[in-house]
Coordinates of C-alpha atoms in Angstrom, one line a residue:
Chain A
M1 CA -24.9 -8.2 -9.3
G2 CA -23.7 -11.8 -9.5
F3 CA -24.4 -15.3 -8.1
L4 CA -22.5 -17.5 -5.7
F5 CA -23.0 -20.8 -4.1
L6 CA -23.3 -20.6 -0.3
N7 CA -23.6 -23.8 1.8
H8 CA -26.6 -25.3 0.1
S9 CA -27.8 -23.0 -2.7
I10 CA -27.0 -20.5 -5.4
I11 CA -28.0 -17.0 -4.2
S12 CA -27.1 -13.4 -5.1
I13 CA -23.7 -12.1 -3.8
E14 CA -25.3 -9.2 -2.2
S15 CA -27.6 -11.4 -0.1
A16 CA -24.7 -13.7 1.0
R17 CA -23.5 -13.0 4.5
I18 CA -21.3 -14.6 7.1
G19 CA -21.9 -14.4 10.9
V20 CA -19.6 -12.1 13.0
R21 CA -18.4 -15.0 15.2
D22 CA -17.0 -17.0 12.3
L23 CA -13.4 -18.1 13.1
S24 CA -12.2 -16.8 9.7
L25 CA -13.1 -13.3 11.0
L26 CA -12.0 -13.7 14.6
R27 CA -8.9 -15.8 14.1
G28 CA -8.1 -15.8 10.4
Y29 CA -8.8 -19.6 10.4
G30 CA -9.9 -20.6 6.9
I31 CA -8.9 -22.1 3.6
F32 CA -9.6 -21.3 0.0
D33 CA -8.6 -22.3 -3.5
Y34 CA -8.7 -20.5 -6.8
L35 CA -8.7 -21.7 -10.4
R36 CA -9.6 -20.1 -13.7
T37 CA -11.4 -20.9 -16.9
H38 CA -9.6 -21.3 -20.3
Q39 CA -11.8 -20.8 -23.3
G40 CA -14.6 -20.6 -20.8
K41 CA -14.0 -24.1 -19.3
P42 CA -12.6 -24.7 -15.7
L43 CA -8.9 -25.5 -16.2
F44 CA -7.4 -28.5 -14.2
L45 CA -10.5 -28.6 -12.0
T46 CA -9.7 -32.0 -10.6
E47 CA -6.3 -31.0 -9.3
Y48 CA -7.7 -27.8 -7.7
L49 CA -10.6 -29.7 -6.0
Q50 CA -8.3 -32.3 -4.7
R51 CA -6.0 -29.6 -3.2
F52 CA -9.0 -27.8 -1.7
Y53 CA -10.3 -30.9 0.0
S54 CA -6.8 -31.8 1.2
S55 CA -6.3 -28.3 2.7
A56 CA -9.7 -28.8 4.6
E57 CA -8.8 -32.2 5.9
K58 CA -5.4 -30.9 7.2
M59 CA -7.0 -28.0 8.9
G60 CA -9.7 -30.3 10.5
L61 CA -12.6 -28.6 8.7
K62 CA -15.3 -30.4 6.9
I63 CA -16.6 -29.3 3.4
P64 CA -20.4 -30.0 3.5
L65 CA -20.5 -31.3 0.0
N66 CA -18.9 -34.3 -1.6
I67 CA -16.1 -33.5 -4.1
S68 CA -18.1 -35.1 -7.0
E69 CA -20.9 -32.5 -6.4
I70 CA -18.7 -29.5 -7.1
P71 CA -18.2 -29.5 -10.8
S72 CA -22.0 -29.1 -11.8
I73 CA -22.3 -26.3 -9.2
I74 CA -19.4 -24.5 -10.9
E75 CA -20.9 -25.2 -14.3
E76 CA -24.2 -23.6 -13.2
L77 CA -22.4 -20.5 -11.7
L78 CA -20.4 -20.1 -14.9
Q79 CA -23.6 -20.1 -16.9
R80 CA -25.4 -17.6 -14.7
N81 CA -22.5 -15.2 -14.3
K82 CA -21.6 -15.1 -18.0
F83 CA -18.1 -13.7 -17.8
E84 CA -15.9 -14.2 -20.9
E85 CA -13.3 -15.9 -18.7
S86 CA -13.8 -16.5 -14.9
G87 CA -11.8 -16.9 -11.8
I88 CA -13.4 -19.5 -9.5
R89 CA -12.8 -19.0 -5.8
L90 CA -13.7 -21.8 -3.4
V91 CA -13.7 -20.7 0.3
L92 CA -14.2 -22.6 3.5
T93 CA -14.3 -20.7 6.8
G94 CA -13.6 -21.8 10.3
G95 CA -17.3 -21.5 11.1
E96 CA -19.1 -19.7 13.9
S97 CA -17.3 -20.3 17.2
N98 CA -18.8 -20.1 20.8
D99 CA -15.4 -19.5 22.4
A100 CA -13.6 -17.6 19.6
F101 CA -11.1 -20.5 19.5
H102 CA -12.7 -23.9 18.4
P103 CA -14.0 -24.1 14.9
G104 CA -17.8 -24.4 14.3
T105 CA -19.7 -25.6 11.3
P106 CA -17.7 -24.2 8.4
N107 CA -19.3 -21.9 5.8
F108 CA -18.5 -23.0 2.3
Y109 CA -18.9 -20.8 -0.7
I110 CA -17.9 -20.5 -4.3
L111 CA -17.5 -17.2 -6.0
V112 CA -17.1 -16.7 -9.8
E113 CA -15.3 -13.5 -10.7
P114 CA -14.3 -11.9 -14.1
F115 CA -10.8 -13.1 -15.0
H116 CA -8.4 -10.8 -16.8
H117 CA -5.0 -12.0 -18.1
P118 CA -2.0 -10.0 -17.0
S119 CA -0.9 -7.4 -19.5
Q120 CA 1.0 -8.4 -22.6
S121 CA 3.7 -5.9 -21.6
D122 CA 4.4 -7.9 -18.4
Y123 CA 5.1 -11.0 -20.5
E124 CA 7.2 -9.0 -22.9
H125 CA 9.4 -7.1 -20.3
G126 CA 9.0 -9.3 -17.3
I127 CA 8.0 -8.1 -13.8
K128 CA 9.7 -6.8 -10.7
V129 CA 9.2 -8.4 -7.3
L130 CA 10.3 -7.4 -3.8
S131 CA 12.1 -9.7 -1.4
K132 CA 10.8 -10.0 2.1
E133 CA 12.1 -12.1 5.1
Y134 CA 9.1 -14.3 6.1
G135 CA 8.1 -17.9 6.3
R136 CA 4.4 -18.9 6.1
F137 CA 3.0 -21.3 8.6
M138 CA 2.3 -24.7 7.0
P139 CA 2.8 -23.3 3.5
E140 CA 1.6 -26.6 1.9
I141 CA -1.9 -25.8 3.1
K142 CA -3.8 -23.1 1.1
T143 CA -5.0 -21.1 4.1
T144 CA -6.5 -17.6 3.8
N145 CA -3.4 -16.1 5.5
Y146 CA -2.2 -13.6 3.0
L147 CA -1.9 -10.8 5.4
P148 CA 1.8 -9.9 4.8
V149 CA 1.3 -9.4 1.0
V150 CA -1.7 -7.2 1.6
Y151 CA 0.2 -5.4 4.2
F152 CA 2.9 -4.5 1.6
R153 CA 0.3 -3.3 -1.0
D154 CA 1.4 0.3 -1.0
E155 CA 5.1 -0.5 -1.2
L156 CA 4.4 -2.8 -4.1
K157 CA 2.6 0.0 -5.9
E158 CA 5.3 2.6 -5.1
Q159 CA 8.0 0.3 -6.3
N160 CA 6.1 -0.8 -9.5
A161 CA 6.4 -4.4 -8.2
V162 CA 3.9 -7.2 -8.6
D163 CA 4.4 -9.5 -5.8
V164 CA 6.6 -10.3 -2.7
L165 CA 9.3 -13.0 -2.7
Y166 CA 9.6 -14.8 0.6
H167 CA 13.0 -16.0 2.0
Q168 CA 13.9 -17.1 5.4
G169 CA 17.1 -18.2 7.1
G170 CA 18.9 -17.7 3.7
Q171 CA 16.5 -19.9 1.7
V172 CA 14.1 -18.6 -0.9
T173 CA 10.6 -20.3 -0.7
E174 CA 8.0 -18.8 -2.9
L175 CA 6.2 -15.7 -3.9
S176 CA 3.0 -14.8 -2.0
R177 CA 0.8 -16.3 -4.7
C178 CA 3.3 -18.1 -7.1
N179 CA 6.0 -20.7 -7.3
L180 CA 9.6 -19.9 -8.4
F181 CA 11.9 -21.3 -11.1
Y182 CA 15.3 -20.1 -12.4
V183 CA 17.5 -21.1 -15.3
K184 CA 21.3 -21.4 -15.0
N185 CA 23.5 -22.7 -17.9
G186 CA 20.5 -24.4 -19.7
I187 CA 19.3 -26.2 -16.5
V188 CA 15.9 -25.3 -15.0
L189 CA 15.8 -25.3 -11.2
T190 CA 13.1 -25.2 -8.7
N191 CA 12.4 -26.0 -5.0
E192 CA 9.9 -28.2 -3.2
V193 CA 10.3 -27.4 0.5
G194 CA 8.4 -24.7 2.4
I195 CA 6.1 -24.0 -0.5
L196 CA 2.5 -24.4 -1.6
K197 CA 2.6 -26.8 -4.4
G198 CA 0.9 -25.0 -7.3
V199 CA -1.2 -26.8 -9.9
T200 CA 0.5 -24.6 -12.6
R201 CA 4.0 -25.5 -11.0
K202 CA 3.1 -29.3 -11.5
K203 CA 2.0 -28.9 -15.1
V204 CA 5.1 -26.7 -16.0
I205 CA 7.4 -29.2 -14.3
E206 CA 5.8 -32.0 -16.5
I207 CA 6.6 -29.8 -19.6
I208 CA 10.1 -29.1 -18.4
E209 CA 10.9 -32.8 -17.9
K210 CA 10.1 -33.4 -21.6
H211 CA 12.2 -30.5 -23.0
F212 CA 14.9 -29.4 -20.5
P213 CA 17.2 -30.6 -17.8
L214 CA 15.4 -30.1 -14.5
E215 CA 16.9 -30.0 -11.0
I216 CA 14.8 -30.0 -7.8
T217 CA 16.9 -28.2 -5.2
S218 CA 16.9 -25.4 -2.7
F219 CA 18.3 -22.0 -3.5
T220 CA 19.2 -18.5 -2.1
L221 CA 18.5 -15.0 -3.2
K222 CA 22.1 -15.0 -4.5
D223 CA 21.4 -17.9 -6.8
L224 CA 18.5 -15.9 -8.3
Y225 CA 20.6 -12.8 -8.7
E226 CA 23.1 -14.8 -10.7
A227 CA 20.6 -16.8 -12.7
D228 CA 20.3 -16.5 -16.5
E229 CA 16.5 -16.4 -16.2
V230 CA 14.0 -16.3 -13.3
F231 CA 10.3 -17.0 -13.7
L232 CA 7.3 -17.8 -11.7
T233 CA 4.2 -20.0 -12.2
S234 CA 0.8 -19.3 -10.9
T235 CA -2.9 -19.9 -11.9
T236 CA -3.3 -16.2 -12.8
K237 CA 0.1 -15.4 -14.3
K238 CA 0.8 -18.9 -15.8
V239 CA 4.5 -18.6 -16.7
M240 CA 5.7 -15.1 -16.0
P241 CA 9.3 -13.8 -16.3
I242 CA 10.8 -12.0 -13.4
T243 CA 13.4 -9.6 -14.6
Q244 CA 14.0 -7.6 -11.4
I245 CA 14.2 -8.5 -7.7
D246 CA 14.4 -5.3 -5.6
Q247 CA 17.0 -3.1 -7.3
Q248 CA 18.8 -6.1 -8.9
K249 CA 18.2 -6.8 -12.7
I250 CA 18.3 -10.5 -13.6
S251 CA 20.9 -11.2 -16.2
S252 CA 20.5 -8.6 -19.1
G253 CA 17.1 -7.6 -17.6
E254 CA 15.5 -9.0 -20.7
V255 CA 13.0 -11.9 -20.8
G256 CA 14.8 -15.2 -21.4
K257 CA 14.3 -17.7 -24.1
I258 CA 13.3 -20.6 -21.9
S259 CA 10.7 -18.6 -19.9
R260 CA 9.2 -17.5 -23.2
E261 CA 9.2 -21.1 -24.6
L262 CA 7.6 -22.5 -21.4
Y263 CA 4.9 -19.9 -21.6
E264 CA 3.9 -21.0 -25.1
M265 CA 4.1 -24.7 -24.3
F266 CA 1.9 -24.1 -21.2
W267 CA -0.6 -22.2 -23.2
K268 CA -0.9 -25.1 -25.7
L269 CA -1.3 -27.5 -22.7
C270 CA -4.2 -25.5 -21.5
D271 CA -5.7 -25.5 -25.0
A272 CA -5.3 -29.3 -25.2
H273 CA -6.8 -29.8 -21.8
V274 CA -10.0 -27.8 -22.5
D275 CA -10.3 -29.3 -26.1
Q276 CA -10.3 -32.8 -24.5
L277 CA -13.0 -31.6 -21.9
T278 CA -15.2 -30.5 -24.9
T279 CA -14.7 -33.8 -26.8
V280 CA -15.6 -36.0 -23.8
R281 CA -18.8 -34.2 -23.4
Chain B
M1 CA -29.3 -14.0 22.2
G2 CA -27.1 -10.9 22.7
F3 CA -26.3 -7.5 21.3
L4 CA -23.3 -6.2 19.5
F5 CA -22.3 -2.9 18.0
L6 CA -21.9 -3.1 14.2
N7 CA -20.6 -0.1 12.2
H8 CA -23.4 2.4 13.2
S9 CA -25.7 0.7 15.7
I10 CA -26.4 -1.8 18.3
I11 CA -28.2 -4.8 16.9
S12 CA -28.7 -8.5 17.8
I13 CA -25.8 -10.8 17.2
E14 CA -28.0 -13.1 15.1
S15 CA -28.8 -10.4 12.7
A16 CA -25.2 -9.3 12.3
R17 CA -23.5 -10.4 9.0
I18 CA -20.4 -9.7 7.1
G19 CA -20.3 -9.8 3.2
V20 CA -18.5 -12.9 1.6
R21 CA -15.9 -10.7 -0.2
D22 CA -14.6 -9.1 3.1
L23 CA -10.8 -9.3 3.1
S24 CA -10.8 -10.8 6.6
L25 CA -12.6 -13.9 5.0
L26 CA -10.6 -14.0 1.7
R27 CA -7.2 -13.0 3.0
G28 CA -7.2 -13.1 6.8
Y29 CA -6.6 -9.3 6.7
G30 CA -8.1 -7.9 9.9
I31 CA -7.3 -6.7 13.5
F32 CA -8.9 -7.0 16.8
D33 CA -8.4 -6.3 20.5
Y34 CA -9.8 -7.9 23.6
L35 CA -10.3 -6.6 27.1
R36 CA -12.3 -7.7 30.1
T37 CA -14.3 -6.2 32.9
H38 CA -13.2 -6.3 36.5
Q39 CA -16.1 -5.9 39.0
G40 CA -18.2 -5.3 36.0
K41 CA -16.1 -2.3 34.8
P42 CA -13.9 -2.3 31.7
L43 CA -10.3 -2.8 32.9
F44 CA -7.6 -0.5 31.4
L45 CA -9.9 0.5 28.6
T46 CA -7.8 3.5 27.5
E47 CA -4.7 1.3 27.0
Y48 CA -6.7 -1.3 24.9
L49 CA -8.4 1.3 22.8
Q50 CA -5.0 3.0 22.1
R51 CA -3.6 -0.3 20.9
F52 CA -6.6 -1.1 18.8
Y53 CA -6.4 2.3 17.0
S54 CA -2.6 1.9 16.6
S55 CA -3.1 -1.6 15.1
A56 CA -5.6 -0.2 12.6
E57 CA -3.3 2.7 11.5
K58 CA -0.4 0.4 11.0
M59 CA -2.5 -1.9 8.8
G60 CA -3.8 1.1 6.8
L61 CA -7.5 0.5 8.0
K62 CA -9.8 3.2 9.2
I63 CA -12.0 2.7 12.2
P64 CA -15.3 4.6 11.4
L65 CA -15.6 6.0 14.9
N66 CA -13.5 8.4 16.9
I67 CA -11.8 6.8 19.9
S68 CA -13.7 9.0 22.2
E69 CA -17.0 7.5 21.0
I70 CA -16.2 3.9 22.0
P71 CA -16.5 4.0 25.8
S72 CA -20.2 4.9 25.9
I73 CA -21.0 2.2 23.3
I74 CA -19.2 -0.4 25.4
E75 CA -21.1 0.8 28.5
E76 CA -24.4 0.4 26.7
L77 CA -23.4 -3.0 25.5
L78 CA -22.5 -4.2 29.0
Q79 CA -25.8 -3.0 30.3
R80 CA -27.8 -4.7 27.5
N81 CA -25.9 -8.0 27.7
K82 CA -25.8 -8.2 31.5
F83 CA -23.0 -10.7 32.1
E84 CA -21.5 -10.8 35.6
E85 CA -18.0 -10.3 34.0
S86 CA -17.5 -9.7 30.3
G87 CA -15.0 -10.1 27.7
I88 CA -15.1 -7.2 25.2
R89 CA -13.9 -7.9 21.7
L90 CA -13.3 -5.1 19.1
V91 CA -13.0 -6.3 15.5
L92 CA -12.0 -4.5 12.4
T93 CA -12.1 -6.3 9.1
G94 CA -10.3 -5.6 5.9
G95 CA -13.6 -4.7 4.2
E96 CA -15.3 -5.9 1.0
S97 CA -12.8 -6.0 -1.7
N98 CA -13.4 -6.0 -5.4
D99 CA -10.2 -7.7 -6.4
A100 CA -9.7 -10.0 -3.4
F101 CA -6.5 -8.1 -2.6
H102 CA -7.1 -4.3 -1.8
P103 CA -9.0 -3.5 1.4
G104 CA -12.4 -1.9 1.1
T105 CA -14.4 -0.1 3.8
P106 CA -13.7 -2.0 7.0
N107 CA -16.5 -3.5 9.0
F108 CA -16.1 -2.5 12.7
Y109 CA -17.8 -4.5 15.5
I110 CA -17.8 -4.8 19.2
L111 CA -18.8 -8.1 20.8
V112 CA -19.5 -8.6 24.5
E113 CA -19.0 -12.1 25.7
P114 CA -19.4 -13.8 29.2
F115 CA -16.0 -13.8 30.8
H116 CA -14.8 -16.8 33.0
H117 CA -11.7 -16.7 35.1
P118 CA -9.2 -19.6 34.6
S119 CA -9.7 -22.3 37.1
Q120 CA -8.2 -21.9 40.6
S121 CA -6.4 -25.2 40.0
D122 CA -4.5 -23.7 37.2
Y123 CA -3.2 -20.9 39.5
E124 CA -2.4 -23.5 42.2
H125 CA -0.6 -25.9 40.0
G126 CA 0.5 -23.9 37.1
I127 CA -0.1 -24.8 33.5
K128 CA 1.7 -26.7 30.8
V129 CA 2.5 -25.2 27.3
L130 CA 3.9 -26.6 24.1
S131 CA 6.8 -25.1 22.3
K132 CA 6.5 -24.5 18.6
E133 CA 9.0 -23.1 16.0
Y134 CA 7.2 -20.1 14.5
G135 CA 7.5 -16.4 14.1
R136 CA 4.4 -14.2 13.7
F137 CA 4.4 -11.5 11.0
M138 CA 4.5 -8.1 12.5
P139 CA 3.9 -9.4 16.1
E140 CA 3.5 -5.9 17.5
I141 CA 0.2 -5.4 15.5
K142 CA -2.8 -7.3 17.0
T143 CA -4.0 -8.9 13.7
T144 CA -6.5 -11.7 13.6
N145 CA -3.8 -14.2 12.4
Y146 CA -4.1 -16.9 15.1
L147 CA -4.2 -19.7 12.7
P148 CA -1.3 -21.7 14.2
V149 CA -2.7 -22.0 17.7
V150 CA -6.1 -23.0 16.4
Y151 CA -4.4 -25.5 14.1
F152 CA -2.7 -27.0 17.3
R153 CA -6.1 -27.2 19.2
D154 CA -6.3 -31.0 19.2
E155 CA -2.6 -31.5 20.2
L156 CA -3.1 -29.0 23.0
K157 CA -6.1 -30.9 24.3
E158 CA -4.3 -34.3 24.0
Q159 CA -1.3 -33.0 25.8
N160 CA -3.4 -31.2 28.5
A161 CA -1.7 -28.0 27.6
V162 CA -3.1 -24.5 27.6
D163 CA -1.2 -22.6 24.9
V164 CA 1.7 -22.8 22.4
L165 CA 5.1 -21.0 23.1
Y166 CA 6.6 -19.6 20.0
H167 CA 10.4 -19.7 19.3
Q168 CA 12.4 -19.0 16.2
G169 CA 16.0 -19.1 15.4
G170 CA 16.7 -20.1 19.0
Q171 CA 15.0 -17.1 20.5
V172 CA 11.8 -17.5 22.5
T173 CA 9.2 -14.7 21.7
E174 CA 5.8 -15.1 23.2
L175 CA 2.8 -17.5 23.7
S176 CA 0.0 -17.3 21.1
R177 CA -2.0 -15.0 23.4
C178 CA 0.3 -14.2 26.3
N179 CA 3.7 -12.6 27.2
L180 CA 6.4 -14.5 28.9
F181 CA 8.5 -13.8 32.1
Y182 CA 10.8 -16.0 34.1
V183 CA 12.6 -15.7 37.4
K184 CA 16.3 -16.7 38.0
N185 CA 18.1 -16.1 41.2
G186 CA 15.6 -13.5 42.4
I187 CA 15.7 -11.5 39.2
V188 CA 12.6 -11.2 36.9
L189 CA 13.4 -11.4 33.2
T190 CA 11.3 -10.7 30.2
N191 CA 11.8 -9.7 26.5
E192 CA 10.6 -6.9 24.3
V193 CA 11.4 -7.9 20.7
G194 CA 9.2 -10.0 18.4
I195 CA 6.2 -9.7 20.7
L196 CA 2.8 -8.1 21.0
K197 CA 3.2 -5.7 23.9
G198 CA 0.4 -6.8 26.2
V199 CA -1.4 -4.3 28.4
T200 CA -1.2 -6.8 31.3
R201 CA 2.5 -7.2 30.6
K202 CA 3.0 -3.4 30.9
K203 CA 1.0 -3.2 34.2
V204 CA 2.9 -6.2 35.7
I205 CA 6.2 -4.7 34.5
E206 CA 5.3 -1.5 36.5
I207 CA 4.6 -3.7 39.6
I208 CA 7.8 -5.6 39.2
E209 CA 9.9 -2.4 39.0
K210 CA 8.6 -1.4 42.5
H211 CA 9.4 -4.8 44.1
F212 CA 11.9 -6.9 42.3
P213 CA 15.0 -6.5 40.2
L214 CA 13.9 -6.6 36.5
E215 CA 15.9 -7.4 33.4
I216 CA 14.6 -6.7 29.8
T217 CA 16.5 -9.1 27.7
S218 CA 16.2 -11.9 25.1
F219 CA 16.2 -15.6 26.0
T220 CA 16.1 -19.2 24.8
L221 CA 14.0 -22.3 25.7
K222 CA 17.1 -23.4 27.7
D223 CA 16.8 -20.3 29.8
L224 CA 13.2 -21.2 30.6
Y225 CA 14.1 -24.9 31.3
E226 CA 16.7 -23.7 33.9
A227 CA 14.5 -21.0 35.4
D228 CA 13.4 -21.0 39.0
E229 CA 9.9 -19.8 37.9
V230 CA 8.2 -19.2 34.6
F231 CA 4.9 -17.2 34.2
L232 CA 2.8 -15.5 31.6
T233 CA 0.7 -12.4 31.6
S234 CA -2.5 -12.0 29.6
T235 CA -5.8 -10.2 29.7
T236 CA -7.6 -13.5 30.4
K237 CA -5.0 -15.3 32.5
K238 CA -3.6 -12.2 34.3
V239 CA -0.3 -13.7 35.9
M240 CA -0.3 -17.5 35.4
P241 CA 2.4 -19.8 36.5
I242 CA 3.8 -22.1 33.8
T243 CA 5.2 -25.2 35.5
Q244 CA 5.8 -27.4 32.4
I245 CA 7.0 -26.8 28.8
D246 CA 6.5 -29.9 26.7
Q247 CA 7.9 -32.8 28.9
Q248 CA 10.1 -30.5 30.9
K249 CA 9.1 -29.5 34.4
I250 CA 10.2 -26.0 35.5
S251 CA 12.3 -26.2 38.7
S252 CA 10.4 -28.4 41.2
G253 CA 7.2 -28.3 39.1
E254 CA 5.6 -26.2 41.8
V255 CA 4.2 -22.7 41.5
G256 CA 6.9 -20.2 42.6
K257 CA 6.7 -17.5 45.2
I258 CA 7.2 -14.5 43.0
S259 CA 4.6 -15.6 40.4
R260 CA 2.2 -15.9 43.3
E261 CA 3.0 -12.6 44.8
L262 CA 2.7 -10.9 41.4
Y263 CA -0.7 -12.4 40.8
E264 CA -1.9 -10.9 44.1
M265 CA -0.4 -7.5 43.5
F266 CA -1.9 -7.4 40.0
W267 CA -5.3 -8.3 41.3
K268 CA -5.0 -5.5 43.8
L269 CA -4.1 -3.1 41.0
C270 CA -7.2 -4.1 39.0
D271 CA -9.3 -3.5 42.2
A272 CA -7.7 -0.1 42.5
H273 CA -8.2 0.8 38.9
V274 CA -11.9 0.1 38.9
D275 CA -12.5 1.7 42.3
Q276 CA -10.9 4.9 40.9
L277 CA -13.3 4.7 37.9
T278 CA -16.3 4.4 40.2
T279 CA -15.0 7.4 42.4
V280 CA -14.5 9.6 39.3
R281 CA -18.1 9.1 38.3

């Protein structure tokens, strides 16, 4: 059991249903966003809501509520679902379509899910990812088009890999659900073209700017193979070291010093963010 | 009002609903297929069902019914919905997912929609299409990922264009919902890589092989600009002349002779196909 918000009201998840002509079902036309709690409080909520509303606008879909109405709904959902830590998923569908092409009135829902941190072992040893030639359409919009990574689910499992790393025309862009960084000779490098600009990415860039030389650039798989450290940022994984791409180990295959430091600094930033929320209230 | 088949039974469309955790909604992970009636009878049903079952298998999704059970369900839906001509849409979703990543038990449904032929004016004057740089993921699988063309809906309308023509790395692949052919010096040319292999495409190729020189090749936008005729094939549009790509008119801007002849031959093939169905029964 559990509760979600659907269009106008909070109801049980089991009773929540979407019509079969919704353009999300017929044409994969929909958007979403996903944030998590930290110490039980929504982390960087403003940034995630801004991105969600921006995605909707770019897709020509209207969210039926004003952005200022969302935080109290999330607050109530968190109280009613009572998970220790939660993932908060906002979904906006294309809406029921008469002609299976033009969007209708979107369905808007907010799901609250139990959130589990990645294993400590992943942070200690780093993760493996698989490279795939693919370019997302309009990557800066957080659409529901995650078909390729779901398609590769069995290969990921067989290869003991955690995510796919997309590259196209020689340029690396992003992982299916994460942004990419690497370290070379003490400089931290990341890209900004052909990617979804992550909230965690933005916060980590702000930390890097205070502590390390940073270069915003573009890069290839070869740059990653020859890096001293590679890491990703994401809502779920925070700052996660990547120690292997396909069969290629990165540097010594051990987690690097800067990746580790950034993880710790980011965690402290999360603590400070939610402490400040508590103080304000 | 209207009736559809959902999972086990025929019910009213209004009462048919999909759960909010379905992977089609959360991750755009689903497949479909679409055929039409001709003189009220399902046209080339066997070929469409084979493709639908093949798409499901490639995506690791299981259709809950045997392929041999589908024709009688479609027959009953056609009788209960009573449209003069119908579009028949088979949909298989990713199913309800616990972790918003791994597919669950798919939802399978069959919708019957009123079918309207394209306007006579489109066949007389040909249509305009807009070229877009994009490559579909696994184009040979008929997934529900039609997000790009829906995204371009307003631009299509403003430009009085009917569909988008995808090209990537210099190579033209397909339209969002159609296959491409062109005519140069009496030879008909088409491609076979990076495309969804249409049922209409296959039937039209069989006709061409009997009447015209045919070349299976790859081609660029420039090849199309310099063609004597360009046409598309699709379930809905059959054999439709394209007389303009973006601001570029094809040849004289008039519908070509071979496009017109192929349309007529294809229509006769459809007549023959459904006549033979009637005879068998």
